[in-house]
PDB file of C-alpha atoms in Angstrom:
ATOM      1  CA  UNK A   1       0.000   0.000   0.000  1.00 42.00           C
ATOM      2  CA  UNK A   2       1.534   3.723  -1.222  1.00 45.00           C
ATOM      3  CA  UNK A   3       2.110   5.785   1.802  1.00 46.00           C
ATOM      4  CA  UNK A   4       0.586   8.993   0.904  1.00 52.00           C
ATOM      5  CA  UNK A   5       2.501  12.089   0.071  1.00 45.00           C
ATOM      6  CA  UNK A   6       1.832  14.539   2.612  1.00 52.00           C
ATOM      7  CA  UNK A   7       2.065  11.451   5.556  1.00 62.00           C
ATOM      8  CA  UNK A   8       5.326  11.956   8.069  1.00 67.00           C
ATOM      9  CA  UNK A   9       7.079   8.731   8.522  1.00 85.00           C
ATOM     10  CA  UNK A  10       8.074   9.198  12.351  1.00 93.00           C
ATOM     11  CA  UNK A  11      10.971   8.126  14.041  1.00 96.00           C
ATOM     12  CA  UNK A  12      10.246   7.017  17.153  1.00 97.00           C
ATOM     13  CA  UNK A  13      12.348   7.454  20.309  1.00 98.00           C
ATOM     14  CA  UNK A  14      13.403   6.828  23.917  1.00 98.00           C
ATOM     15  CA  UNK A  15      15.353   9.461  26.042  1.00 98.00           C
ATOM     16  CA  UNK A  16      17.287   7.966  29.038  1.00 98.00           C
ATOM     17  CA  UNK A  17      19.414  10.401  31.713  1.00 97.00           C
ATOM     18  CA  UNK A  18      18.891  10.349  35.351  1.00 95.00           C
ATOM     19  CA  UNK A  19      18.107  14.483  35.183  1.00 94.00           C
ATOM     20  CA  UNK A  20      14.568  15.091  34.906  1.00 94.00           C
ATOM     21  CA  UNK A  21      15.318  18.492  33.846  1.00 94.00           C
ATOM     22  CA  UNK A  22      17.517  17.310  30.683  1.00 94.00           C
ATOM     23  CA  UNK A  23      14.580  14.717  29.642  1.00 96.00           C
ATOM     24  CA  UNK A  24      12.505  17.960  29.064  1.00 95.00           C
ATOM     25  CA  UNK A  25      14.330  19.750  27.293  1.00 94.00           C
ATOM     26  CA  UNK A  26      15.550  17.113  24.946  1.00 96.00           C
ATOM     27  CA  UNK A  27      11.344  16.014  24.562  1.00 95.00           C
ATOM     28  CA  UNK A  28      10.975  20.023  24.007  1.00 94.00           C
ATOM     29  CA  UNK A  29      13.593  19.649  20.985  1.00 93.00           C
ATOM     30  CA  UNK A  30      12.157  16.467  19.504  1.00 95.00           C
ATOM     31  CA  UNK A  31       8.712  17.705  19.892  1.00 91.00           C
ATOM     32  CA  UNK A  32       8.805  20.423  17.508  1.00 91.00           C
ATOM     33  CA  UNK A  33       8.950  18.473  14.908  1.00 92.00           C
ATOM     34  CA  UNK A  34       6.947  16.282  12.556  1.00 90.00           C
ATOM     35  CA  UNK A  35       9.222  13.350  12.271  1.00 93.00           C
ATOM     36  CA  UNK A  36      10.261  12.929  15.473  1.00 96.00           C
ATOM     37  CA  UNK A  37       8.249  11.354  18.522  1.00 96.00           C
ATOM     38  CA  UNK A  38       9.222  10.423  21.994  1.00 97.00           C
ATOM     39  CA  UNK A  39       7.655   7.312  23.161  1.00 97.00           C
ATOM     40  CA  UNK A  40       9.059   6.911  26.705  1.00 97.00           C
ATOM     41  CA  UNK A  41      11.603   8.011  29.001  1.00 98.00           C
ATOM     42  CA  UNK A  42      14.184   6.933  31.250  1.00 97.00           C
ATOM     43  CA  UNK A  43      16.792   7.559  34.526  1.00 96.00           C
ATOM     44  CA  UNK A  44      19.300   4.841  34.325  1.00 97.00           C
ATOM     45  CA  UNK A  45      20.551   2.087  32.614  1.00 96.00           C
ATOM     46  CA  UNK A  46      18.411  -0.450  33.761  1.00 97.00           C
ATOM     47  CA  UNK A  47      15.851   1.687  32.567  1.00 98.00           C
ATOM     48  CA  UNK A  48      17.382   1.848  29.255  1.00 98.00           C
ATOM     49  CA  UNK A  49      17.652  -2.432  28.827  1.00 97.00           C
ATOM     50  CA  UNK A  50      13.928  -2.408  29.619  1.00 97.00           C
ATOM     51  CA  UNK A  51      13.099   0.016  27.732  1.00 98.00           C
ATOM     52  CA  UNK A  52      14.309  -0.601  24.763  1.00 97.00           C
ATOM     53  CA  UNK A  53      13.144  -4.428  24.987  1.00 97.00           C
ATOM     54  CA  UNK A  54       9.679  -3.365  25.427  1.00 97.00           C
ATOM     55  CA  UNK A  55       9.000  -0.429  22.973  1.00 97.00           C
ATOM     56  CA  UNK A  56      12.084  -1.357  20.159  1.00 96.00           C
ATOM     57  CA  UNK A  57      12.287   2.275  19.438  1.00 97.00           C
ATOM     58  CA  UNK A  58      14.374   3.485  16.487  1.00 97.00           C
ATOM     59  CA  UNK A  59      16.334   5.524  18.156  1.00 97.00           C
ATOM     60  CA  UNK A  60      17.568   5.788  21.835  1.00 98.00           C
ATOM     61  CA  UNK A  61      19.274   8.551  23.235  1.00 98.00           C
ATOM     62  CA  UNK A  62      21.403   7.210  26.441  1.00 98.00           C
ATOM     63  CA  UNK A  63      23.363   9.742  29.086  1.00 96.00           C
ATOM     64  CA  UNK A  64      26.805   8.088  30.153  1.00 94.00           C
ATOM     65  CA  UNK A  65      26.687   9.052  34.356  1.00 91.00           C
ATOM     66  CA  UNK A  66      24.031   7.825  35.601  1.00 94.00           C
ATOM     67  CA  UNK A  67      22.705   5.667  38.809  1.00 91.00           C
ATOM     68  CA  UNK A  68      22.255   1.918  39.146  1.00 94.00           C
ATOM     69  CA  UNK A  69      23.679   1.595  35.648  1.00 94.00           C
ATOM     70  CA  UNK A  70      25.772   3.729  33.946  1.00 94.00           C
ATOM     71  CA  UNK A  71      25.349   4.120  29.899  1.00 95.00           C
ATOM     72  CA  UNK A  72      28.035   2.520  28.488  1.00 93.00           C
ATOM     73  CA  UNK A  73      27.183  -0.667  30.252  1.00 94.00           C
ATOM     74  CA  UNK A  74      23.566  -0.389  28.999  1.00 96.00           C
ATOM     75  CA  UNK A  75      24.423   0.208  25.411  1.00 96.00           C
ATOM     76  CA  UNK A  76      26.486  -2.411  25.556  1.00 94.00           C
ATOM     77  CA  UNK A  77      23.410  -4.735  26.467  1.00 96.00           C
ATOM     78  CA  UNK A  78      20.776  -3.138  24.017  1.00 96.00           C
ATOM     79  CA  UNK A  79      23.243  -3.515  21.081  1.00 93.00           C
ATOM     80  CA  UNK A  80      23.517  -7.668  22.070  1.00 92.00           C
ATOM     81  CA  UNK A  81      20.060  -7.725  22.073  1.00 93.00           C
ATOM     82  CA  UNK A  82      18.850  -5.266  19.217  1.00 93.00           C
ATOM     83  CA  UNK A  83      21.865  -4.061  16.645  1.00 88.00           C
ATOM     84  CA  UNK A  84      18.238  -2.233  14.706  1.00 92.00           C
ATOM     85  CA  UNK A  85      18.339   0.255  17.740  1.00 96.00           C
ATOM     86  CA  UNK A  86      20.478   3.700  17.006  1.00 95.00           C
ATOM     87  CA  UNK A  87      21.865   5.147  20.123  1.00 96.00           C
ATOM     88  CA  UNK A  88      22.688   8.482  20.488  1.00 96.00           C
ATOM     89  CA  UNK A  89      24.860   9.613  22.988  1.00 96.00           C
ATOM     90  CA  UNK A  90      24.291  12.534  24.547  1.00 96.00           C
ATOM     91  CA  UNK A  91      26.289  14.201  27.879  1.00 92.00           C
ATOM     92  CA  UNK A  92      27.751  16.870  29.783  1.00 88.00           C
ATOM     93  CA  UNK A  93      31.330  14.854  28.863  1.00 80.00           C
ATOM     94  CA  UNK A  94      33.528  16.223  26.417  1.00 76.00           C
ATOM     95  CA  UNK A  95      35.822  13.842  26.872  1.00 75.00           C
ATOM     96  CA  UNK A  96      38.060  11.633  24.225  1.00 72.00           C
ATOM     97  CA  UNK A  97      38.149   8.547  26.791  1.00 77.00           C
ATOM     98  CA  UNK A  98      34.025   8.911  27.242  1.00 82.00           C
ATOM     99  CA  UNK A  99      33.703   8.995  23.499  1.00 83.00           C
ATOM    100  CA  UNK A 100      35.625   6.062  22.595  1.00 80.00           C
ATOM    101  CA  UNK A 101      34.074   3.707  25.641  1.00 85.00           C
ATOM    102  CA  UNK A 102      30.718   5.196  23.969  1.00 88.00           C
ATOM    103  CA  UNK A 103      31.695   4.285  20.486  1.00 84.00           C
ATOM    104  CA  UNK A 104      33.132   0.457  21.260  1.00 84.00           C
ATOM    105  CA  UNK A 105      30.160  -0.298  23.227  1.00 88.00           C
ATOM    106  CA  UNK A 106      28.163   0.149  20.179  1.00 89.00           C
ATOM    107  CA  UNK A 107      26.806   4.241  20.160  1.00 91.00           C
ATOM    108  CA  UNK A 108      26.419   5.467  16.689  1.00 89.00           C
ATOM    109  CA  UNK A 109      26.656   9.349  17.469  1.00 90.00           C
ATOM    110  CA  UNK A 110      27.886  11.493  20.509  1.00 92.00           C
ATOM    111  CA  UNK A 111      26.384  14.925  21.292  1.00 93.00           C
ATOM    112  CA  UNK A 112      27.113  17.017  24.445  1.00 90.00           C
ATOM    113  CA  UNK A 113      24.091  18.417  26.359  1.00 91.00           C
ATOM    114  CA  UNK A 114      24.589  21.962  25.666  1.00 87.00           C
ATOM    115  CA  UNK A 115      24.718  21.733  21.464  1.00 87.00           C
ATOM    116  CA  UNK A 116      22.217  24.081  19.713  1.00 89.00           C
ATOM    117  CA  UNK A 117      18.740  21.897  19.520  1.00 92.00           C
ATOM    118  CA  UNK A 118      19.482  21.646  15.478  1.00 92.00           C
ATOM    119  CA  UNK A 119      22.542  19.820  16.205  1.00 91.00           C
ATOM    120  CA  UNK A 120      20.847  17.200  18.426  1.00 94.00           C
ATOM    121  CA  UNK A 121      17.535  17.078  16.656  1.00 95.00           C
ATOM    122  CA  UNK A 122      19.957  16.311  13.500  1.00 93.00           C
ATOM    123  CA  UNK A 123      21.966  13.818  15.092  1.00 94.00           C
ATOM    124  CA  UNK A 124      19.216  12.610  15.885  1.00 96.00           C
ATOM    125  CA  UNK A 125      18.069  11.452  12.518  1.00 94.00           C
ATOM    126  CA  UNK A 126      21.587  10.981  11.604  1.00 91.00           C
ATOM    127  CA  UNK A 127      21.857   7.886  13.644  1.00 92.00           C
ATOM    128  CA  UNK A 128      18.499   6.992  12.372  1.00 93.00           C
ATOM    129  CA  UNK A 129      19.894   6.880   8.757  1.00 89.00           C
ATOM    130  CA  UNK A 130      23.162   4.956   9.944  1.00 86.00           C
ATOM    131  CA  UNK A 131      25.401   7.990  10.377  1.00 84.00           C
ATOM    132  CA  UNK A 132      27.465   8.590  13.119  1.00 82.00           C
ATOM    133  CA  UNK A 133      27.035  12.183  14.246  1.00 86.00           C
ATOM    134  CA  UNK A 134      29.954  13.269  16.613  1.00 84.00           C
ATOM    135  CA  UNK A 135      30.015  16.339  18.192  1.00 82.00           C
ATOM    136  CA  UNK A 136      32.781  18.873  17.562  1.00 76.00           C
ATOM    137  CA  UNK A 137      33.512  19.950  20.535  1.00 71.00           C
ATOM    138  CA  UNK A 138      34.731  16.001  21.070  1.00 75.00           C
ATOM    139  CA  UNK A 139      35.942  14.772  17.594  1.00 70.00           C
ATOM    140  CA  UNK A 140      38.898  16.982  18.187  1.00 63.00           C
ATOM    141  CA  UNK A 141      39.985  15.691  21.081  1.00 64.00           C
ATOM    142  CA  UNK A 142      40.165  11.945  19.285  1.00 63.00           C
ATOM    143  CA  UNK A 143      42.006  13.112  16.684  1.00 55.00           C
ATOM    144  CA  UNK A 144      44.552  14.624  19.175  1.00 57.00           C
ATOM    145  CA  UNK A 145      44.530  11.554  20.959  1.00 58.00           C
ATOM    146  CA  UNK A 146      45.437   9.721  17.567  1.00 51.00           C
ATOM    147  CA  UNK A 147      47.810  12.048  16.761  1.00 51.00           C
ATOM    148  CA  UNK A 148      49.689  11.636  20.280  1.00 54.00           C
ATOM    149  CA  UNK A 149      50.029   7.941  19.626  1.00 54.00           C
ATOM    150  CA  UNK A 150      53.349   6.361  19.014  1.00 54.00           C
ATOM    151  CA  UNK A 151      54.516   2.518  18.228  1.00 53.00           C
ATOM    152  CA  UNK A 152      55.921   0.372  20.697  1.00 55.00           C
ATOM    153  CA  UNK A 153      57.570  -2.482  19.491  1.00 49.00           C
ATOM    154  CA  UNK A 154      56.655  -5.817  21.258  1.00 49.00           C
ATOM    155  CA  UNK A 155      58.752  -8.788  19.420  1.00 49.00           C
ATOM    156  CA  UNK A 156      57.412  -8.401  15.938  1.00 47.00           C
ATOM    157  CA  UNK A 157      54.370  -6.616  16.720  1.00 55.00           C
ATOM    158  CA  UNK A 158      53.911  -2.952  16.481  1.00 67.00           C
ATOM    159  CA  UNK A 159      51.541  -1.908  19.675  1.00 73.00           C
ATOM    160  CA  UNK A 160      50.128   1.884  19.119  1.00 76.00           C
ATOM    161  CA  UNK A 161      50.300   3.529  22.682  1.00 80.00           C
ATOM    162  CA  UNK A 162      48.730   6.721  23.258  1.00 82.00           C
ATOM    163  CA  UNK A 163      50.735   9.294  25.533  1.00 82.00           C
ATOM    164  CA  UNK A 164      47.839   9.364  28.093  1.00 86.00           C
ATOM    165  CA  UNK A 165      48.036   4.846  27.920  1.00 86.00           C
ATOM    166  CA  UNK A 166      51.884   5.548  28.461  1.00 85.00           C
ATOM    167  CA  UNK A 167      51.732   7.573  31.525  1.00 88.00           C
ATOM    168  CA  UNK A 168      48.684   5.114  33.108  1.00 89.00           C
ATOM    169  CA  UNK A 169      51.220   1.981  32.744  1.00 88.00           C
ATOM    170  CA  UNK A 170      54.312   3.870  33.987  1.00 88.00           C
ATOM    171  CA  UNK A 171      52.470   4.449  37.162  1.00 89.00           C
ATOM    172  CA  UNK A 172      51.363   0.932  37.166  1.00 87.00           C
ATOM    173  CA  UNK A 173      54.505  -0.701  36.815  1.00 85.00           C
ATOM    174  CA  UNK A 174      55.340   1.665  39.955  1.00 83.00           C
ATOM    175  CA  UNK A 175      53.304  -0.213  42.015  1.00 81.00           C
ATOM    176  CA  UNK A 176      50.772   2.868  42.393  1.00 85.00           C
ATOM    177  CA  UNK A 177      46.866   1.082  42.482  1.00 86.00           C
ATOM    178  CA  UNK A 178      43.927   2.453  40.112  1.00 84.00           C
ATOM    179  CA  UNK A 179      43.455   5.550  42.754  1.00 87.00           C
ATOM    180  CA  UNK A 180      46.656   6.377  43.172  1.00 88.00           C
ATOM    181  CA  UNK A 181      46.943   6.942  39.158  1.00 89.00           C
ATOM    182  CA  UNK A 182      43.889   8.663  39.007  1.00 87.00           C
ATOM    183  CA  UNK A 183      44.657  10.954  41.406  1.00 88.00           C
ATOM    184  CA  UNK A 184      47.894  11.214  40.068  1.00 89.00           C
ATOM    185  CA  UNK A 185      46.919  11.927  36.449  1.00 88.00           C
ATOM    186  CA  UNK A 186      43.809  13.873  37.065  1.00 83.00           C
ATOM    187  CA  UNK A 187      41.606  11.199  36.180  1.00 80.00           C
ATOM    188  CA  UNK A 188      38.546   8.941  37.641  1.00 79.00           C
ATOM    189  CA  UNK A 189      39.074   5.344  38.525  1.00 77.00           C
ATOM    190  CA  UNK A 190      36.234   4.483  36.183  1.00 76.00           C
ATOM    191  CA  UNK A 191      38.418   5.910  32.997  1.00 81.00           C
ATOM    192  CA  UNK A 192      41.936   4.620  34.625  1.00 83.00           C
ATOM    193  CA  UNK A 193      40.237   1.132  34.652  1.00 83.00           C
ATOM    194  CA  UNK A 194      39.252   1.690  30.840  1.00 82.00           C
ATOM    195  CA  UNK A 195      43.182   2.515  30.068  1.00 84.00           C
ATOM    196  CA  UNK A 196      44.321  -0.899  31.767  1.00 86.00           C
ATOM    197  CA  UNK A 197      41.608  -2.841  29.614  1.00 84.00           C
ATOM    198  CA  UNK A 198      42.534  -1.435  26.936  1.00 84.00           C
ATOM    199  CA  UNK A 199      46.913  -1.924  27.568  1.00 86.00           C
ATOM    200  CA  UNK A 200      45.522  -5.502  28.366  1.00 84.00           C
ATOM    201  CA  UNK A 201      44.087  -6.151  25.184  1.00 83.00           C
ATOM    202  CA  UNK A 202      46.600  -4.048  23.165  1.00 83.00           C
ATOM    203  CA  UNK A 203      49.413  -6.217  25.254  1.00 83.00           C
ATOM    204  CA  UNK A 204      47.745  -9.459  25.316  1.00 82.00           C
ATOM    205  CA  UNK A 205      47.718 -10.047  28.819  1.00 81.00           C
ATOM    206  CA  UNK A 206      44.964 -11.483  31.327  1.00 73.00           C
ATOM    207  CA  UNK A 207      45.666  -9.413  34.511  1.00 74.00           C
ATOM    208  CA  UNK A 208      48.205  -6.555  36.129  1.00 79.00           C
ATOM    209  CA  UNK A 209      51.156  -8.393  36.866  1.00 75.00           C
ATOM    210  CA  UNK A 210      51.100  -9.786  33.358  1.00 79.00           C
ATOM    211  CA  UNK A 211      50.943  -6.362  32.347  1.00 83.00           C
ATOM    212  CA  UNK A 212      53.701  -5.044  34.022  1.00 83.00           C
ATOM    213  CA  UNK A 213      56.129  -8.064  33.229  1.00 77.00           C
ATOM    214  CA  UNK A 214      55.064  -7.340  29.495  1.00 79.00           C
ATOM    215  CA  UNK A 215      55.711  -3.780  29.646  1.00 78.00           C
ATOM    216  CA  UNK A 216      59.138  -3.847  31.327  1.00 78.00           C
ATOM    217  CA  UNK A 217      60.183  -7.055  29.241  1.00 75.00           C
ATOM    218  CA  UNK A 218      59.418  -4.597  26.044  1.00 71.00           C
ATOM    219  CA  UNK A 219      61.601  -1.724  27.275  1.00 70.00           C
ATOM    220  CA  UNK A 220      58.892   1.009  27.966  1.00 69.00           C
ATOM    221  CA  UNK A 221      59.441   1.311  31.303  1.00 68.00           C
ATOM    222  CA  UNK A 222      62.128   1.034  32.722  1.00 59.00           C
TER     223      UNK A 222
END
């Protein structure tokens, strides 16, 4: 059956952040438009598994912070379950280390909170037509990051190190524990335990002291 010309084919869609506040706003947004229709809402992770099982929405847009659950974890989940779903990041985290997590756990597009309401209603369908929408005021910070990496030679293997992944194991192989980096570097435990799965996979190694002996064996650290 023809659809007929002057009918909107909506794109339906579930917000998710533990700020009732931001929820609003971002139904405000998606609201003023034809296309675009909010079927249900959110506060945490959980909320976003459930969710997403029971209404299969086309789009989901999923804060990273939030209680019980946080949103990396949940994408992670709904992407296992339903690869159909777009998810849209969007957060108060302009952050390189917060994009990346996003992007591996299966997020097609990150947009921070405070982007014009074109931007996110844009990204929006973006992610909708298999895009992947990333804000500006991130993608330069990942190209910095790529910029700052450097090879490391491991046997016959070249291992790409950022300069941030670099300082994280020189601290470990100092003994210091996941705090004592973060507080050392500036960072939270949350993204210092997201550099040592990453040196683990990049290293091939199942735990810390693995890690280490790998490290000094390849002449990093000394």
């Amino acid at each position: 059956m023809s659809v007929p010309i002057d009918e909107v084919q909506t794109i339906e869609i579930v917000i998710v952040d533990d700020e009732k506040f931001v929820r609003g706003a971002l139904r405000t947004y998606l609201s003023q438009t034809k296309d675009l229709v909010v079927v249900a809402e959110g506060e945490n992770g959980e909320d976003a598994i459930r969710l997403a099982r029971e209404h299969r929405p086309d789009v989901m847009l999923i804060d990273l912070q939030m209680p019980v659950m946080d949103g990396v974890t949940a994408i992670r989940h709904i992407v296992a379950q339903n690869q159909e779903i777009g998810i849209l990041v969007v957060t108060g985290h302009i952050s390189d280390i917060h994009l990346k997590a996003a992007l591996l756990a299966g997020a097609g597009g990150y947009v921070v909170k405070d982007a014009e309401p074109e931007r996110i209603v844009a990204a929006v369908r973006d992610v909708h037509a298999g895009d992947c929408p990333i804000d500006p005021a991130v993608a330069h910070l990942l190209i910095e990051d790529l910029r700052g990496s450097r090879p490391v030679t491991r046997g016959d293997q070249n291992i790409e190190l950022t300069e941030r992944e670099e300082e994280v194991l020189k601290l470990l192989c100092d003994g210091r524990s996941n705090s004592e980096i973060a507080a050392e570097l500036y960072l939270s435990e949350s993204t210092v335990k997201y550099h040592l799965v990453r040196l683990g996979r990049k290293f091939s190694t199942r735990d810390r002291l693995q890690l280490v002996v790998t490290a000094l064996r390849s002449g990093l650290v000394s």
